[in-house]
Each structure stands twice: as C-alpha cells, then as structure tokens.
Tab-separated table of C-alpha atoms and ligand atoms in Angstrom:
chain	number	residue	atom	x	y	z
A	7	MET	CA	-37.963	30.735	-21.690
A	8	LEU	CA	-36.718	32.516	-18.592
A	9	ILE	CA	-37.888	29.616	-16.450
A	10	VAL	CA	-36.061	27.132	-18.664
A	11	TYR	CA	-32.820	29.144	-18.394
A	12	SER	CA	-33.223	29.480	-14.628
A	13	LEU	CA	-33.761	25.748	-14.254
A	14	LEU	CA	-30.758	25.064	-16.457
A	15	GLY	CA	-28.607	27.435	-14.384
A	16	LEU	CA	-29.787	25.857	-11.149
A	17	SER	CA	-29.087	22.378	-12.428
A	18	ILE	CA	-25.530	23.396	-13.469
A	19	LEU	CA	-24.966	24.921	-10.042
A	20	LEU	CA	-26.247	21.818	-8.263
A	21	ASN	CA	-24.215	19.538	-10.496
A	22	GLY	CA	-21.095	21.537	-9.686
A	23	PHE	CA	-21.863	21.297	-5.983
A	24	PHE	CA	-22.416	17.517	-6.018
A	25	TRP	CA	-19.378	16.974	-8.202
A	26	ARG	CA	-17.206	18.919	-5.750
A	27	GLN	CA	-18.656	16.938	-2.808
A	28	TRP	CA	-18.016	13.679	-4.656
A	29	ARG	CA	-14.433	14.697	-5.495
A	30	LYS	CA	-13.899	15.642	-1.866
A	31	LYS	CA	-15.089	12.184	-0.777
A	32	ASP	CA	-12.793	10.597	-3.324
A	33	GLN	CA	-9.689	12.297	-1.959
A	34	SER	CA	-7.372	10.897	0.647
A	35	PHE	CA	-7.563	11.924	4.285
A	36	ALA	CA	-4.508	14.131	3.994
A	37	ILE	CA	-5.849	16.136	1.084
A	38	ARG	CA	-9.336	16.462	2.563
A	39	ASN	CA	-7.791	17.825	5.724
A	40	ASN	CA	-5.520	20.231	3.911
A	41	GLN	CA	-2.488	18.177	4.790
A	42	THR	CA	-0.092	17.951	1.893
A	43	PRO	CA	0.998	14.333	1.535
A	44	SER	CA	4.769	13.910	1.644
A	45	ARG	CA	6.549	13.484	-1.660
A	46	PRO	CA	8.755	10.427	-2.221
A	47	GLU	CA	11.915	12.555	-1.719
A	48	GLN	CA	10.652	13.631	1.709
A	49	VAL	CA	9.838	10.026	2.598
A	50	GLY	CA	13.357	9.090	1.488
A	51	ASP	CA	14.911	11.808	3.681
A	52	PHE	CA	12.885	10.529	6.619
A	53	TYR	CA	14.185	6.960	6.229
A	54	ASP	CA	17.733	8.214	5.657
A	55	LYS	CA	17.578	10.205	8.869
A	56	TYR	CA	16.007	7.510	11.051
A	57	ASN	CA	17.583	4.449	9.452
A	58	ASP	CA	19.725	3.608	12.517
A	59	LYS	CA	16.824	3.983	14.888
A	60	PHE	CA	14.551	1.850	12.732
A	61	LEU	CA	17.229	-0.846	12.654
A	62	LYS	CA	17.692	-0.608	16.396
A	63	THR	CA	14.005	-1.102	17.211
A	64	TYR	CA	12.512	-2.956	14.243
A	65	GLY	CA	15.565	-4.850	13.019
A	66	GLU	CA	15.516	-5.790	9.340
A	67	VAL	CA	11.743	-5.955	9.000
A	68	ILE	CA	10.147	-2.540	9.329
A	69	GLN	CA	6.540	-3.507	9.914
A	70	ALA	CA	4.562	-2.499	12.974
A	71	PHE	CA	1.882	-5.199	12.736
A	72	ARG	CA	4.018	-8.265	13.323
A	73	THR	CA	4.826	-11.382	15.275
A	74	THR	CA	7.337	-11.516	18.130
A	75	ASP	CA	9.362	-14.005	16.115
A	76	VAL	CA	9.426	-12.088	12.853
A	77	THR	CA	10.008	-15.194	10.737
A	78	LYS	CA	6.413	-16.208	11.543
A	79	LEU	CA	5.192	-12.979	9.962
A	80	LEU	CA	7.343	-13.554	6.878
A	81	ASP	CA	6.212	-17.185	6.560
A	82	TYR	CA	2.636	-15.962	6.760
A	83	GLN	CA	3.384	-13.454	3.993
A	84	ILE	CA	4.930	-16.106	1.724
A	85	GLU	CA	1.637	-17.984	1.979
A	86	ALA	CA	-0.543	-14.906	1.717
A	87	ILE	CA	1.158	-13.510	-1.382
A	88	GLY	CA	1.404	-17.016	-2.835
A	89	LEU	CA	5.161	-16.889	-3.522
A	90	GLU	CA	6.447	-19.886	-5.458
A	91	LYS	CA	9.845	-21.098	-6.536
A	92	GLY	CA	11.173	-19.387	-9.662
A	93	GLN	CA	8.783	-16.431	-9.637
A	94	ARG	CA	10.052	-12.940	-10.388
A	95	VAL	CA	8.593	-10.517	-7.852
A	96	LEU	CA	8.853	-6.855	-6.917
A	97	ASP	CA	9.182	-5.572	-3.358
A	98	ALA	CA	7.705	-2.073	-3.585
A	99	GLY	CA	9.052	-0.165	-0.588
A	100	CYS	CA	11.592	-2.746	0.504
A	101	GLY	CA	13.247	-1.168	3.575
A	102	VAL	CA	16.652	-2.797	4.081
A	103	CYS	CA	15.472	-5.934	2.233
A	104	GLY	CA	14.810	-8.038	5.344
A	105	PRO	CA	11.657	-9.533	3.752
A	106	ALA	CA	13.169	-9.730	0.235
A	107	ILE	CA	16.189	-11.727	1.466
A	108	TYR	CA	14.002	-14.063	3.513
A	109	PHE	CA	11.629	-14.665	0.597
A	110	ALA	CA	14.532	-15.391	-1.758
A	111	GLN	CA	15.947	-17.898	0.740
A	112	GLN	CA	12.751	-19.601	1.831
A	113	ALA	CA	10.468	-19.353	-1.213
A	114	GLU	CA	13.247	-19.343	-3.824
A	115	VAL	CA	11.838	-16.340	-5.674
A	116	GLU	CA	13.886	-13.715	-7.498
A	117	VAL	CA	13.307	-10.281	-6.074
A	118	GLU	CA	13.674	-6.791	-7.493
A	119	ALA	CA	13.365	-4.246	-4.722
A	120	VAL	CA	12.885	-0.476	-4.609
A	121	THR	CA	13.057	2.037	-1.798
A	122	VAL	CA	13.219	5.824	-1.876
A	123	SER	CA	15.952	5.900	0.767
A	124	GLU	CA	19.598	5.909	-0.300
A	125	GLU	CA	20.656	4.784	3.190
A	126	GLN	CA	18.368	1.779	2.941
A	127	VAL	CA	19.758	0.898	-0.488
A	128	GLN	CA	23.303	0.849	0.960
A	129	GLN	CA	22.258	-1.212	3.964
A	130	ALA	CA	20.235	-3.601	1.801
A	131	GLN	CA	23.154	-4.132	-0.582
A	132	GLN	CA	25.443	-5.106	2.293
A	133	ARG	CA	22.870	-7.590	3.577
A	134	ILE	CA	22.292	-9.099	0.136
A	135	GLN	CA	26.071	-9.568	-0.329
A	136	ALA	CA	26.464	-11.079	3.125
A	137	ALA	CA	23.677	-13.554	2.374
A	138	GLY	CA	25.316	-14.497	-0.949
A	139	LEU	CA	22.169	-13.537	-2.827
A	140	ALA	CA	23.505	-11.016	-5.361
A	141	GLU	CA	22.039	-13.120	-8.167
A	142	LYS	CA	18.632	-13.405	-6.548
A	143	VAL	CA	17.881	-10.055	-4.934
A	144	ARG	CA	18.561	-6.703	-6.611
A	145	VAL	CA	17.830	-3.408	-4.934
A	146	GLN	CA	17.760	0.112	-6.304
A	147	LYS	CA	16.645	3.550	-5.330
A	148	GLY	CA	13.310	4.101	-7.036
A	149	ASP	CA	9.818	5.467	-6.688
A	150	TYR	CA	6.964	2.978	-6.890
A	151	HIS	CA	4.754	5.595	-8.567
A	152	GLN	CA	7.033	5.367	-11.613
A	153	LEU	CA	7.756	1.658	-11.933
A	154	LYS	CA	7.792	1.661	-15.712
A	155	ASN	CA	10.929	3.829	-15.514
A	156	TYR	CA	12.815	0.871	-14.024
A	157	PHE	CA	11.109	-2.280	-15.282
A	158	PRO	CA	9.560	-3.555	-18.518
A	159	ALA	CA	5.795	-3.869	-18.903
A	160	ASP	CA	4.133	-7.194	-17.964
A	161	HIS	CA	7.249	-8.286	-16.080
A	162	PHE	CA	6.414	-9.539	-12.569
A	163	ASP	CA	4.506	-12.514	-11.195
A	164	ALA	CA	3.782	-10.549	-8.038
A	165	VAL	CA	4.241	-7.053	-6.637
A	166	TYR	CA	3.893	-6.620	-2.893
A	167	PHE	CA	3.734	-3.605	-0.592
A	168	LEU	CA	4.425	-4.403	3.062
A	169	GLU	CA	3.485	-1.313	5.100
A	170	SER	CA	4.842	0.866	2.322
A	171	PHE	CA	1.778	1.665	0.209
A	172	GLY	CA	0.511	4.133	2.806
A	173	HIS	CA	3.463	6.437	2.078
A	174	SER	CA	2.004	7.102	-1.378
A	175	TYR	CA	0.973	10.685	-2.160
A	176	ASP	CA	-1.464	9.288	-4.758
A	177	HIS	CA	-2.762	5.778	-4.099
A	178	ALA	CA	-4.464	5.447	-7.497
A	179	LEU	CA	-1.216	6.373	-9.251
A	180	ALA	CA	0.731	3.741	-7.283
A	181	ILE	CA	-1.898	1.172	-8.293
A	182	ALA	CA	-1.723	2.183	-11.965
A	183	SER	CA	2.071	2.030	-11.862
A	184	THR	CA	1.909	-1.510	-10.427
A	185	TRP	CA	-0.575	-2.596	-13.084
A	186	GLU	CA	1.890	-1.684	-15.818
A	187	VAL	CA	4.698	-3.924	-14.598
A	188	LEU	CA	2.584	-6.926	-13.561
A	189	LYS	CA	2.169	-9.833	-15.952
A	190	PRO	CA	-1.419	-10.714	-16.814
A	191	GLY	CA	-2.405	-13.099	-14.041
A	192	GLY	CA	0.126	-11.433	-11.694
A	193	VAL	CA	-0.697	-10.748	-8.057
A	194	LEU	CA	-0.772	-7.427	-6.253
A	195	TYR	CA	-0.591	-7.794	-2.483
A	196	LEU	CA	-1.009	-4.888	-0.058
A	197	LYS	CA	-0.605	-5.028	3.676
A	198	ASP	CA	-1.234	-1.743	5.387
A	199	LEU	CA	-3.046	0.371	7.919
A	200	PHE	CA	-6.317	2.066	7.014
A	201	ARG	CA	-8.399	4.707	8.728
A	202	LYS	CA	-10.639	3.222	11.417
A	203	ILE	CA	-14.392	3.769	11.110
A	204	ALA	CA	-15.626	5.602	14.213
A	205	VAL	CA	-18.435	3.850	16.051
A	206	LEU	CA	-19.283	6.871	18.174
A	207	PRO	CA	-19.619	10.243	16.438
A	208	GLU	CA	-17.345	11.900	19.019
A	209	HIS	CA	-14.525	9.582	17.939
A	210	GLU	CA	-14.425	10.987	14.391
A	211	ALA	CA	-12.389	14.030	15.342
A	212	LYS	CA	-10.076	12.027	17.605
A	213	ILE	CA	-9.368	9.539	14.836
A	214	ASP	CA	-8.700	12.354	12.386
A	215	HIS	CA	-6.397	14.007	14.904
A	216	GLU	CA	-4.359	10.839	15.479
A	217	ILE	CA	-4.188	10.103	11.765
A	218	GLY	CA	-2.954	13.612	11.116
A	219	ARG	CA	-0.211	13.073	13.705
A	220	ILE	CA	0.879	9.745	12.226
A	221	ASN	CA	0.866	11.159	8.690
A	222	THR	CA	3.025	14.084	9.734
A	223	ALA	CA	5.391	12.132	11.962
A	224	TYR	CA	5.976	9.196	9.596
A	225	ARG	CA	5.528	11.015	6.262
A	226	TYR	CA	2.492	8.790	5.729
A	227	ASN	CA	-0.813	9.254	3.920
A	228	ILE	CA	-3.057	6.709	5.641
A	229	ALA	CA	-5.505	5.407	3.108
A	230	ASP	CA	-9.240	4.953	3.243
A	231	LEU	CA	-9.947	1.276	2.606
A	232	TYR	CA	-12.932	1.936	0.353
A	233	GLN	CA	-11.064	4.423	-1.792
A	234	VAL	CA	-8.282	1.900	-2.296
A	235	LEU	CA	-10.745	-0.844	-3.236
A	236	HIS	CA	-12.418	1.637	-5.571
A	237	ALA	CA	-9.096	2.524	-7.227
A	238	LEU	CA	-8.154	-1.162	-7.617
A	239	ARG	CA	-11.471	-2.008	-9.283
A	240	LYS	CA	-11.313	1.063	-11.470
A	241	GLN	CA	-7.883	-0.007	-12.669
A	242	GLY	CA	-9.293	-3.406	-13.604
A	243	PHE	CA	-7.807	-5.557	-10.832
A	244	ILE	CA	-9.826	-8.559	-9.736
A	245	ILE	CA	-9.996	-8.510	-5.963
A	246	SER	CA	-9.656	-11.990	-4.605
A	247	GLN	CA	-9.254	-11.199	-0.916
A	248	MET	CA	-9.626	-8.319	1.521
A	249	LYS	CA	-9.250	-9.399	5.095
A	250	THR	CA	-7.918	-8.921	8.568
A	251	ILE	CA	-4.378	-10.205	8.940
A	252	ASP	CA	-4.812	-13.480	10.744
A	253	LEU	CA	-1.637	-13.676	12.785
A	254	LYS	CA	-2.027	-16.116	15.644
A	255	LEU	CA	-2.778	-14.263	18.842
A	256	GLU	CA	-0.028	-16.034	20.778
A	257	ASP	CA	2.522	-14.951	18.122
A	258	PHE	CA	1.322	-11.348	17.838
A	259	GLU	CA	3.793	-8.713	18.991
A	260	ASN	CA	1.122	-6.263	20.173
A	261	LEU	CA	2.575	-3.142	18.549
A	262	THR	CA	5.049	-2.587	21.379
A	263	ILE	CA	7.777	-2.002	18.783
A	264	SER	CA	5.982	1.132	17.566
A	265	ASN	CA	5.917	2.440	21.129
A	266	ASP	CA	9.617	1.651	21.576
A	267	PHE	CA	10.374	3.550	18.379
A	268	GLN	CA	8.269	6.500	19.464
A	269	GLU	CA	10.035	6.631	22.799
A	270	LEU	CA	13.475	6.337	21.242
A	271	THR	CA	12.864	9.097	18.704
A	272	GLY	CA	10.208	11.255	20.361
A	273	ILE	CA	8.186	10.844	17.154
A	274	ALA	CA	4.379	10.775	17.471
A	275	VAL	CA	4.439	10.003	21.197
A	276	ILE	CA	0.859	9.609	22.486
A	277	GLU	CA	-0.106	12.820	24.295
A	278	ASN	CA	-2.939	11.560	26.442
A	279	TRP	CA	-3.714	7.855	26.757
A	280	GLU	CA	-7.124	8.507	28.382
A	281	GLU	CA	-8.331	10.451	25.361
A	282	TYR	CA	-6.555	8.242	22.847
A	283	VAL	CA	-8.516	6.326	20.212
A	284	PHE	CA	-6.542	3.798	18.181
A	285	PRO	CA	-7.048	5.319	14.719
A	286	VAL	CA	-6.337	2.511	12.240
A	287	ASP	CA	-7.111	-1.072	11.278
A	288	PHE	CA	-4.667	-3.349	9.515
A	289	PHE	CA	-5.794	-5.264	6.441
A	290	GLU	CA	-4.343	-7.325	3.662
A	291	ILE	CA	-5.673	-7.052	0.117
A	292	LYS	CA	-4.862	-9.510	-2.617
A	293	CYS	CA	-5.886	-9.002	-6.205
A	294	PHE	CA	-4.705	-9.877	-9.660
A	295	LYS	CA	-4.417	-8.440	-13.098
A	296	PRO	CA	-6.685	-10.528	-15.298
A	297	TRP	CA	-5.617	-12.635	-18.193
A	298	TYR	CA	-7.439	-12.143	-21.411
A	299	ASP	CA	-7.450	-15.844	-22.084
A	300	ILE	CA	-10.203	-18.203	-21.146
A	301	GLY	CA	-7.849	-21.138	-21.592
A	302	LEU	CA	-5.851	-19.908	-18.602
A	303	GLY	CA	-8.741	-20.627	-16.313
A	304	ASN	CA	-10.128	-17.176	-15.848
A	305	SER	CA	-13.512	-17.751	-17.404
A	306	ARG	CA	-15.535	-16.957	-14.331
A	307	TYR	CA	-14.438	-13.311	-14.693
A	308	PHE	CA	-15.700	-13.223	-18.250
A	309	LEU	CA	-17.926	-10.142	-17.932
A	310	GLN	CA	-15.401	-8.174	-15.919
A	311	ASN	CA	-12.750	-9.040	-18.493
A	312	LEU	CA	-14.939	-8.085	-21.369
A	313	TYR	CA	-15.584	-4.656	-19.929
A	314	HIS	CA	-11.922	-3.941	-19.291
A	315	MET	CA	-10.858	-5.300	-22.658
A	316	LYS	CA	-13.091	-2.695	-24.216
A	317	ILE	CA	-11.565	0.019	-22.054
A	318	TRP	CA	-7.978	-1.068	-22.788
A	319	GLY	CA	-8.644	-1.475	-26.498
A	320	ARG	CA	-8.025	-5.248	-26.539
A	321	GLU	CA	-9.582	-7.423	-29.227
A	322	GLN	CA	-12.418	-9.756	-28.237
A	323	GLY	CA	-10.641	-12.451	-30.172
A	324	GLU	CA	-7.949	-12.390	-27.471
A	325	LEU	CA	-10.423	-13.835	-25.021
B	430	SAM	C1	7.662	0.957	6.880
B	430	SAM	S1	8.905	0.696	5.691
B	430	SAM	C2	8.590	-0.976	5.219
B	430	SAM	C3	9.824	-1.636	4.667
B	430	SAM	C4	9.678	-3.086	4.212
B	430	SAM	N1	8.485	-3.303	3.434
B	430	SAM	C5	9.727	-4.048	5.355
B	430	SAM	O1	8.776	-4.792	5.553
B	430	SAM	O2	10.750	-4.068	6.068
B	430	SAM	C6	8.338	1.635	4.288
B	430	SAM	C7	9.218	1.531	3.067
B	430	SAM	O3	8.525	2.103	1.953
B	430	SAM	C8	9.459	2.803	1.170
B	430	SAM	N2	8.762	3.782	0.321
B	430	SAM	C9	7.940	4.785	0.701
B	430	SAM	N3	7.528	5.481	-0.369
B	430	SAM	C10	8.079	4.912	-1.450
B	430	SAM	C11	8.028	5.178	-2.849
B	430	SAM	N4	7.313	6.188	-3.342
B	430	SAM	N5	8.719	4.377	-3.676
B	430	SAM	C12	9.464	3.346	-3.194
B	430	SAM	N6	9.562	3.055	-1.882
B	430	SAM	C13	8.870	3.822	-1.016
B	430	SAM	C14	10.369	3.439	2.185
B	430	SAM	O4	11.562	3.875	1.577
B	430	SAM	C15	10.543	2.272	3.134
B	430	SAM	O5	11.550	1.433	2.671
C-alpha cells in the first residue's frame, strides 16, 4: 500500500512539474522573462506622447517593414488581405488611419478602425474628413481585446492587424476577440514581427536582450510565431497562409525608418552594433473563420469543422 501511495505522490509531483514547464513554454516572451506586458492604456499613452515624432518619421503609415514608396506596401496588403469592393472590414490598431483611408479609396471597402491612442483618433478624424471619407471610414478609441464591446458578433468580412498585434498583452485573447466579430468565412490577417530563432546557442541571450529592449521601449510584447499559430488553431481558425512578406527587394525600405525614429527620440538606440543580433523576423499570417455550410465551398475542411462544431455547440445539421 505504501508503495502505491508513494508512486501516486511521485506521479502527482511529476505531473505538476511538467504542467508548470508546459505552461511556461506556452507563455509569451515578456511573461517568461518576468517582463510585465504593457496594458492598452500604457500603449495609448506611448502613442499619444510620440504621435508627432511618429508622423515626422513614418508619415501616415506606422509600419517598420515597408517599401520606400509606401503605396506599394499598401497595394501589396490589399492583395494579401484579399480586400474587395463593398466589404466591411476592421483595422485593429489603425494608427492615424493612413492604411484605412488608402484601402477605402483604392479597394472601395468600408472600414471601422480602432486605436488605443486619443491623439491618433483626433489625427485620423482630420484625415478622414480631409479625404471626404466620413461615410466610408469610421475611427474610435477602442481596445482590440474587447471588440464585442464596440461591434456586433459576426460583423466583418476581414479584420487586419498591421504591426499592431504585437502590442497585445494576451495574444490568445486578441485572437478570441477577433473571432467574435468576424463573419463565418471572414479573414483574419496579421502582419507582425516575431522572435527570431537563434542558430547559434550564444545568440539566444542576445536575442532575448534585444527583444526585452524593444518590448520596453515600444510597449510591445513580441510574439512567438508558434504560440500564435497554436492560439489561432485552438480558437478554430483555418490557417491558409503563413509566410515571409514578399516585398520586392528593389522596393524594400531596409528598416532605415526605424533607425531614424530611434535617433530622433533616443528610444531603443542600438548600444553596440558589433554585438548586435537582429532579434526578429517579419511574417504575414492569413486565416479564416470557417463556415458551417458545405454549400459555401468549405467541404475540404469537413473534419476540422466537425470538431469545432462540437466544441462550439453547433448542430451537425448546420453542416
Ligand atoms: C505600429 S502602430 C501601426 C498603426 C497602423 N496599423 C499603421 O499601419 O499605420 C500600432 C497601432 O496599434 C494600436 N494598438 C496597440 N494596442 C492596441 C489595442 N489593445 N487596441 C487597439 N489598438 C491598439 C496603437 O494604438 C497603434 O495605433
């Protein structure tokens, strides 16, 4: 009997240990490294404070991975997201609505846009008015972790995050929030920076160090690509693409804008270029919320659908 109890105790102890290790692996870089990710209010304060400097260096499109002629980046994104005339889309983390205005003009979509910065809302509203797009682009202060507070369920054809998702203090929560407001069949598109995988063991610590600096300086919470893919699949999204952003090399801006911004503000200036390891990779991820309707052409995801229907309490007859 004693042996049985001892074995039971040992197994509980081991289970606890492995569970804690697994949880640790499942947490974002910031949390694993005892960094507290910034809250949306802190991110908002950051953009309020640096709004002028962002405008001065980045202009109306606040994305570091970009083309020299920024319209080429935005044209690429119209294609990549799959924006089509008449769609209703959400810009989650919209900046001053540079992309939203361009998409409304060029792709003829209707855009709802949210940012956590009051300054950006003011600036965006002026730009929307000046472009005569008050009917097509609406901006408000809002937190993309709580989208159902602002929009009805099953509402958007697409939700996109352009270098904004990485500000999230809880990536899985941001994904769940997006799921709620997307129509079945709707697209979620993420473009962001993700922690680089070290090739040499001695680069691990350097990458962590640089990521810690970026997170602190920019109120970011750089995501681990695999954790994000995990969270998307767990939510029930069907991943249709995960890839490098294929901007043409001759159009690529080479990240000099980030350096200009760092020099202008003194934020996250590189301490020692010899020791420096570039700590991130940029990727785009496209996925969609499945339909529960074979007639809508989704039959090849039958098994995946069936599983999630069970989880979400949907009737098989809906398929
Ligand atoms: C690097 S800027 C990108 C802006 C815009 N996507 C663009 O391409 O110009 C990041 C944006 O994400 C927004 N953001 C960060 N956290 C947010 C949150 N929790 N809810 C809504 N917006 C958020 C910021 O306010 C800011 O507008």
